[in-house]
């Protein structure tokens, strides 16, 4: 596990990463992952300046493209796996939207209290079962891919992973930026980044924070096409167990909608659902949360409150 994981709000307009780095006493170079920015991953000048030029960009997006040129057989297999994942996600989404709508209708009925509670619990269990089944499907596909194509043993992968390991070893910390979450998760998994983070502080924000968690949840209450249903993308890196993370709540979560907040908190319980607004941060170290600033915890009754790291998880 990393020495510590600092989860931060969005850094684009009002960066606080430098404060978090200073708080942890990191003074050396910092390996940065901007693969979620895809073709713009080299446009990290603002990040470099913010960290006084101490960054080493691992360029995982470009490295992935290079790897696939060097190993076309792996590229073909990888694309087929990603297509299979997308098709399964489409079917998962269809079932999920119906289950969430059923859950909404059930919660708006007014039967006797004991029946209302029983039915609400049953519809919530149906949603959780869909989530669990989808994650098992993702894990099964990944396992089949690993067993058949053994990427960790392929010469091009071995060479790039060794080079990355040397780069990360020469840094005192790792910073993971956001962007396209699917691309980011794809690249850090492809290059086996997790073992390289052992005993190092990790700073992660926006999509980077989502990828650091155990389950990556895509969400947006007010997208242009109308309210969307929060859905799982895949398992994350699992650096911060027991947390589900919602960055940029100012733009993506309507915290006045108690029914939607309640659904999120209850759906992912017993994990704690944390919203990460701009300038917020919280540190995960030795299996516990600490040093929280501005982080919001979503509650099972549909409310929210400032995160209190030492307190019990909200009901």
PDB file of N, CA, C and O in Angstrom, residues 211-255:
ATOM      1  N   UNK A 211     -10.277   6.752  -9.574  1.00  0.00           N
ATOM      2  CA  UNK A 211      -9.510   5.557  -9.937  1.00  0.00           C
ATOM      3  C   UNK A 211      -8.804   4.961  -8.716  1.00  0.00           C
ATOM      4  O   UNK A 211      -8.597   3.749  -8.640  1.00  0.00           O
ATOM      5  N   UNK A 212      -8.460   5.794  -7.737  1.00  0.00           N
ATOM      6  CA  UNK A 212      -7.776   5.292  -6.534  1.00  0.00           C
ATOM      7  C   UNK A 212      -8.697   4.468  -5.648  1.00  0.00           C
ATOM      8  O   UNK A 212      -8.235   3.704  -4.802  1.00  0.00           O
ATOM      9  N   UNK A 213     -10.002   4.594  -5.831  1.00  0.00           N
ATOM     10  CA  UNK A 213     -10.960   3.908  -4.955  1.00  0.00           C
ATOM     11  C   UNK A 213     -11.158   2.458  -5.409  1.00  0.00           C
ATOM     12  O   UNK A 213     -10.579   2.009  -6.398  1.00  0.00           O
ATOM     13  N   UNK A 214     -12.010   1.728  -4.689  1.00  0.00           N
ATOM     14  CA  UNK A 214     -12.265   0.325  -5.047  1.00  0.00           C
ATOM     15  C   UNK A 214     -13.256   0.194  -6.196  1.00  0.00           C
ATOM     16  O   UNK A 214     -13.189  -0.728  -6.988  1.00  0.00           O
ATOM     17  N   UNK A 215     -14.241   1.120  -6.234  1.00  0.00           N
ATOM     18  CA  UNK A 215     -15.265   1.091  -7.276  1.00  0.00           C
ATOM     19  C   UNK A 215     -15.344   2.461  -7.924  1.00  0.00           C
ATOM     20  O   UNK A 215     -15.512   3.464  -7.226  1.00  0.00           O
ATOM     21  N   UNK A 216     -15.254   2.489  -9.252  1.00  0.00           N
ATOM     22  CA  UNK A 216     -15.313   3.759  -9.975  1.00  0.00           C
ATOM     23  C   UNK A 216     -16.760   3.983 -10.413  1.00  0.00           C
ATOM     24  O   UNK A 216     -17.307   3.215 -11.213  1.00  0.00           O
ATOM     25  N   UNK A 217     -17.367   5.042  -9.881  1.00  0.00           N
ATOM     26  CA  UNK A 217     -18.772   5.343 -10.164  1.00  0.00           C
ATOM     27  C   UNK A 217     -18.843   6.571 -11.067  1.00  0.00           C
ATOM     28  O   UNK A 217     -18.343   7.641 -10.710  1.00  0.00           O
ATOM     29  N   UNK A 218     -19.453   6.406 -12.232  1.00  0.00           N
ATOM     30  CA  UNK A 218     -19.684   7.542 -13.134  1.00  0.00           C
ATOM     31  C   UNK A 218     -21.004   8.187 -12.742  1.00  0.00           C
ATOM     32  O   UNK A 218     -22.010   7.497 -12.539  1.00  0.00           O
ATOM     33  N   UNK A 219     -21.025   9.483 -12.653  1.00  0.00           N
ATOM     34  CA  UNK A 219     -22.221  10.167 -12.163  1.00  0.00           C
ATOM     35  C   UNK A 219     -22.304  11.569 -12.746  1.00  0.00           C
ATOM     36  O   UNK A 219     -21.296  12.173 -13.095  1.00  0.00           O
ATOM     37  N   UNK A 220     -23.503  12.070 -12.887  1.00  0.00           N
ATOM     38  CA  UNK A 220     -23.744  13.467 -13.239  1.00  0.00           C
ATOM     39  C   UNK A 220     -25.240  13.689 -13.130  1.00  0.00           C
ATOM     40  O   UNK A 220     -26.015  13.125 -13.896  1.00  0.00           O
ATOM     41  N   UNK A 221     -25.652  14.504 -12.152  1.00  0.00           N
ATOM     42  CA  UNK A 221     -27.082  14.722 -11.940  1.00  0.00           C
ATOM     43  C   UNK A 221     -27.708  15.599 -13.013  1.00  0.00           C
ATOM     44  O   UNK A 221     -28.915  15.529 -13.235  1.00  0.00           O
ATOM     45  N   UNK A 222     -26.883  16.444 -13.645  1.00  0.00           N
ATOM     46  CA  UNK A 222     -27.453  17.393 -14.591  1.00  0.00           C
ATOM     47  C   UNK A 222     -26.672  17.460 -15.899  1.00  0.00           C
ATOM     48  O   UNK A 222     -26.213  18.540 -16.296  1.00  0.00           O
ATOM     49  N   UNK A 223     -26.515  16.332 -16.577  1.00  0.00           N
ATOM     50  CA  UNK A 223     -25.845  16.372 -17.887  1.00  0.00           C
ATOM     51  C   UNK A 223     -26.773  17.020 -18.914  1.00  0.00           C
ATOM     52  O   UNK A 223     -27.987  17.134 -18.673  1.00  0.00           O
ATOM     53  N   UNK A 224     -26.242  17.453 -20.054  1.00  0.00           N
ATOM     54  CA  UNK A 224     -27.065  18.140 -21.056  1.00  0.00           C
ATOM     55  C   UNK A 224     -28.275  17.328 -21.497  1.00  0.00           C
ATOM     56  O   UNK A 224     -29.328  17.892 -21.801  1.00  0.00           O
ATOM     57  N   UNK A 225     -28.154  15.998 -21.518  1.00  0.00           N
ATOM     58  CA  UNK A 225     -29.256  15.169 -22.013  1.00  0.00           C
ATOM     59  C   UNK A 225     -30.276  14.840 -20.936  1.00  0.00           C
ATOM     60  O   UNK A 225     -31.218  14.091 -21.181  1.00  0.00           O
ATOM     61  N   UNK A 226     -30.130  15.417 -19.704  1.00  0.00           N
ATOM     62  CA  UNK A 226     -31.078  15.148 -18.637  1.00  0.00           C
ATOM     63  C   UNK A 226     -30.422  14.341 -17.540  1.00  0.00           C
ATOM     64  O   UNK A 226     -29.308  13.837 -17.710  1.00  0.00           O
ATOM     65  N   UNK A 227     -31.106  14.224 -16.370  1.00  0.00           N
ATOM     66  CA  UNK A 227     -30.506  13.502 -15.242  1.00  0.00           C
ATOM     67  C   UNK A 227     -30.043  12.112 -15.630  1.00  0.00           C
ATOM     68  O   UNK A 227     -30.766  11.363 -16.299  1.00  0.00           O
ATOM     69  N   UNK A 228     -28.836  11.806 -15.233  1.00  0.00           N
ATOM     70  CA  UNK A 228     -28.274  10.496 -15.574  1.00  0.00           C
ATOM     71  C   UNK A 228     -28.317   9.563 -14.382  1.00  0.00           C
ATOM     72  O   UNK A 228     -28.451   9.983 -13.239  1.00  0.00           O
ATOM     73  N   UNK A 229     -28.226   8.268 -14.656  1.00  0.00           N
ATOM     74  CA  UNK A 229     -28.202   7.263 -13.591  1.00  0.00           C
ATOM     75  C   UNK A 229     -26.752   6.973 -13.232  1.00  0.00           C
ATOM     76  O   UNK A 229     -25.978   6.580 -14.113  1.00  0.00           O
ATOM     77  N   UNK A 230     -26.347   7.154 -11.986  1.00  0.00           N
ATOM     78  CA  UNK A 230     -24.978   6.790 -11.602  1.00  0.00           C
ATOM     79  C   UNK A 230     -24.725   5.320 -11.904  1.00  0.00           C
ATOM     80  O   UNK A 230     -25.555   4.467 -11.583  1.00  0.00           O
ATOM     81  N   UNK A 231     -23.605   5.038 -12.512  1.00  0.00           N
ATOM     82  CA  UNK A 231     -23.309   3.663 -12.900  1.00  0.00           C
ATOM     83  C   UNK A 231     -21.853   3.347 -12.635  1.00  0.00           C
ATOM     84  O   UNK A 231     -20.977   4.226 -12.645  1.00  0.00           O
ATOM     85  N   UNK A 232     -21.567   2.080 -12.432  1.00  0.00           N
ATOM     86  CA  UNK A 232     -20.188   1.655 -12.221  1.00  0.00           C
ATOM     87  C   UNK A 232     -19.448   1.587 -13.550  1.00  0.00           C
ATOM     88  O   UNK A 232     -20.010   1.146 -14.559  1.00  0.00           O
ATOM     89  N   UNK A 233     -18.190   2.008 -13.521  1.00  0.00           N
ATOM     90  CA  UNK A 233     -17.327   1.828 -14.689  1.00  0.00           C
ATOM     91  C   UNK A 233     -16.571   0.508 -14.570  1.00  0.00           C
ATOM     92  O   UNK A 233     -16.522  -0.284 -15.507  1.00  0.00           O
ATOM     93  N   UNK A 234     -16.006   0.288 -13.397  1.00  0.00           N
ATOM     94  CA  UNK A 234     -15.192  -0.914 -13.172  1.00  0.00           C
ATOM     95  C   UNK A 234     -14.647  -0.848 -11.748  1.00  0.00           C
ATOM     96  O   UNK A 234     -14.886   0.138 -11.033  1.00  0.00           O
ATOM     97  N   UNK A 235     -13.886  -1.844 -11.375  1.00  0.00           N
ATOM     98  CA  UNK A 235     -13.132  -1.763 -10.126  1.00  0.00           C
ATOM     99  C   UNK A 235     -11.998  -0.764 -10.305  1.00  0.00           C
ATOM    100  O   UNK A 235     -11.428  -0.638 -11.389  1.00  0.00           O
ATOM    101  N   UNK A 236     -11.669  -0.048  -9.216  1.00  0.00           N
ATOM    102  CA  UNK A 236     -10.534   0.855  -9.248  1.00  0.00           C
ATOM    103  C   UNK A 236      -9.287   0.179  -8.712  1.00  0.00           C
ATOM    104  O   UNK A 236      -9.218  -1.052  -8.626  1.00  0.00           O
ATOM    105  N   UNK A 237      -8.306   0.991  -8.341  1.00  0.00           N
ATOM    106  CA  UNK A 237      -7.035   0.446  -7.849  1.00  0.00           C
ATOM    107  C   UNK A 237      -7.131  -0.023  -6.403  1.00  0.00           C
ATOM    108  O   UNK A 237      -6.242  -0.742  -5.934  1.00  0.00           O
ATOM    109  N   UNK A 238      -8.149   0.397  -5.684  1.00  0.00           N
ATOM    110  CA  UNK A 238      -8.331  -0.065  -4.305  1.00  0.00           C
ATOM    111  C   UNK A 238      -7.317   0.500  -3.324  1.00  0.00           C
ATOM    112  O   UNK A 238      -7.019  -0.124  -2.320  1.00  0.00           O
ATOM    113  N   UNK A 239      -6.815   1.711  -3.598  1.00  0.00           N
ATOM    114  CA  UNK A 239      -5.822   2.314  -2.699  1.00  0.00           C
ATOM    115  C   UNK A 239      -6.470   2.859  -1.438  1.00  0.00           C
ATOM    116  O   UNK A 239      -5.794   3.051  -0.423  1.00  0.00           O
ATOM    117  N   UNK A 240      -7.774   3.160  -1.524  1.00  0.00           N
ATOM    118  CA  UNK A 240      -8.482   3.724  -0.360  1.00  0.00           C
ATOM    119  C   UNK A 240      -9.740   2.882  -0.124  1.00  0.00           C
ATOM    120  O   UNK A 240     -10.837   3.243  -0.553  1.00  0.00           O
ATOM    121  N   UNK A 241      -9.602   1.756   0.558  1.00  0.00           N
ATOM    122  CA  UNK A 241     -10.742   0.842   0.739  1.00  0.00           C
ATOM    123  C   UNK A 241     -11.901   1.507   1.479  1.00  0.00           C
ATOM    124  O   UNK A 241     -11.712   2.358   2.341  1.00  0.00           O
ATOM    125  N   UNK A 242     -13.102   1.095   1.098  1.00  0.00           N
ATOM    126  CA  UNK A 242     -14.280   1.547   1.833  1.00  0.00           C
ATOM    127  C   UNK A 242     -14.750   2.935   1.504  1.00  0.00           C
ATOM    128  O   UNK A 242     -15.588   3.489   2.218  1.00  0.00           O
ATOM    129  N   UNK A 243     -14.244   3.527   0.417  1.00  0.00           N
ATOM    130  CA  UNK A 243     -14.676   4.870   0.028  1.00  0.00           C
ATOM    131  C   UNK A 243     -15.199   4.837  -1.409  1.00  0.00           C
ATOM    132  O   UNK A 243     -14.651   4.145  -2.268  1.00  0.00           O
ATOM    133  N   UNK A 244     -16.279   5.591  -1.655  1.00  0.00           N
ATOM    134  CA  UNK A 244     -16.736   5.863  -3.020  1.00  0.00           C
ATOM    135  C   UNK A 244     -16.676   7.372  -3.189  1.00  0.00           C
ATOM    136  O   UNK A 244     -17.196   8.111  -2.347  1.00  0.00           O
ATOM    137  N   UNK A 245     -16.048   7.825  -4.261  1.00  0.00           N
ATOM    138  CA  UNK A 245     -15.667   9.239  -4.361  1.00  0.00           C
ATOM    139  C   UNK A 245     -16.402   9.958  -5.484  1.00  0.00           C
ATOM    140  O   UNK A 245     -16.542   9.429  -6.592  1.00  0.00           O
ATOM    141  N   UNK A 246     -16.835  11.187  -5.157  1.00  0.00           N
ATOM    142  CA  UNK A 246     -17.606  11.996  -6.093  1.00  0.00           C
ATOM    143  C   UNK A 246     -16.944  13.383  -6.206  1.00  0.00           C
ATOM    144  O   UNK A 246     -17.317  14.310  -5.482  1.00  0.00           O
ATOM    145  N   UNK A 247     -15.962  13.537  -7.087  1.00  0.00           N
ATOM    146  CA  UNK A 247     -15.320  14.838  -7.252  1.00  0.00           C
ATOM    147  C   UNK A 247     -16.214  15.818  -8.009  1.00  0.00           C
ATOM    148  O   UNK A 247     -17.167  15.414  -8.680  1.00  0.00           O
ATOM    149  N   UNK A 248     -15.885  17.106  -7.872  1.00  0.00           N
ATOM    150  CA  UNK A 248     -16.613  18.192  -8.541  1.00  0.00           C
ATOM    151  C   UNK A 248     -18.124  18.138  -8.280  1.00  0.00           C
ATOM    152  O   UNK A 248     -18.940  18.202  -9.206  1.00  0.00           O
ATOM    153  N   UNK A 249     -18.537  18.027  -7.024  1.00  0.00           N
ATOM    154  CA  UNK A 249     -19.985  17.997  -6.747  1.00  0.00           C
ATOM    155  C   UNK A 249     -20.671  19.294  -7.150  1.00  0.00           C
ATOM    156  O   UNK A 249     -21.878  19.283  -7.406  1.00  0.00           O
ATOM    157  N   UNK A 250     -19.913  20.406  -7.209  1.00  0.00           N
ATOM    158  CA  UNK A 250     -20.532  21.685  -7.597  1.00  0.00           C
ATOM    159  C   UNK A 250     -21.166  21.586  -8.978  1.00  0.00           C
ATOM    160  O   UNK A 250     -22.157  22.262  -9.267  1.00  0.00           O
ATOM    161  N   UNK A 251     -20.564  20.772  -9.848  1.00  0.00           N
ATOM    162  CA  UNK A 251     -21.046  20.649 -11.224  1.00  0.00           C
ATOM    163  C   UNK A 251     -21.842  19.371 -11.462  1.00  0.00           C
ATOM    164  O   UNK A 251     -22.662  19.309 -12.375  1.00  0.00           O
ATOM    165  N   UNK A 252     -21.590  18.349 -10.653  1.00  0.00           N
ATOM    166  CA  UNK A 252     -22.112  17.026 -11.006  1.00  0.00           C
ATOM    167  C   UNK A 252     -23.129  16.439 -10.029  1.00  0.00           C
ATOM    168  O   UNK A 252     -23.794  15.477 -10.351  1.00  0.00           O
ATOM    169  N   UNK A 253     -23.220  16.995  -8.829  1.00  0.00           N
ATOM    170  CA  UNK A 253     -24.156  16.457  -7.842  1.00  0.00           C
ATOM    171  C   UNK A 253     -25.109  17.551  -7.397  1.00  0.00           C
ATOM    172  O   UNK A 253     -24.676  18.649  -7.045  1.00  0.00           O
ATOM    173  N   UNK A 254     -26.401  17.267  -7.370  1.00  0.00           N
ATOM    174  CA  UNK A 254     -27.371  18.199  -6.815  1.00  0.00           C
ATOM    175  C   UNK A 254     -27.623  17.773  -5.374  1.00  0.00           C
ATOM    176  O   UNK A 254     -28.446  16.894  -5.109  1.00  0.00           O
ATOM    177  N   UNK A 255     -26.883  18.411  -4.466  1.00  0.00           N
ATOM    178  CA  UNK A 255     -26.961  18.003  -3.069  1.00  0.00           C
ATOM    179  C   UNK A 255     -28.269  18.421  -2.418  1.00  0.00           C
ATOM    180  O   UNK A 255     -28.542  18.042  -1.271  1.00  0.00           O
TER     181      UNK A 255
END
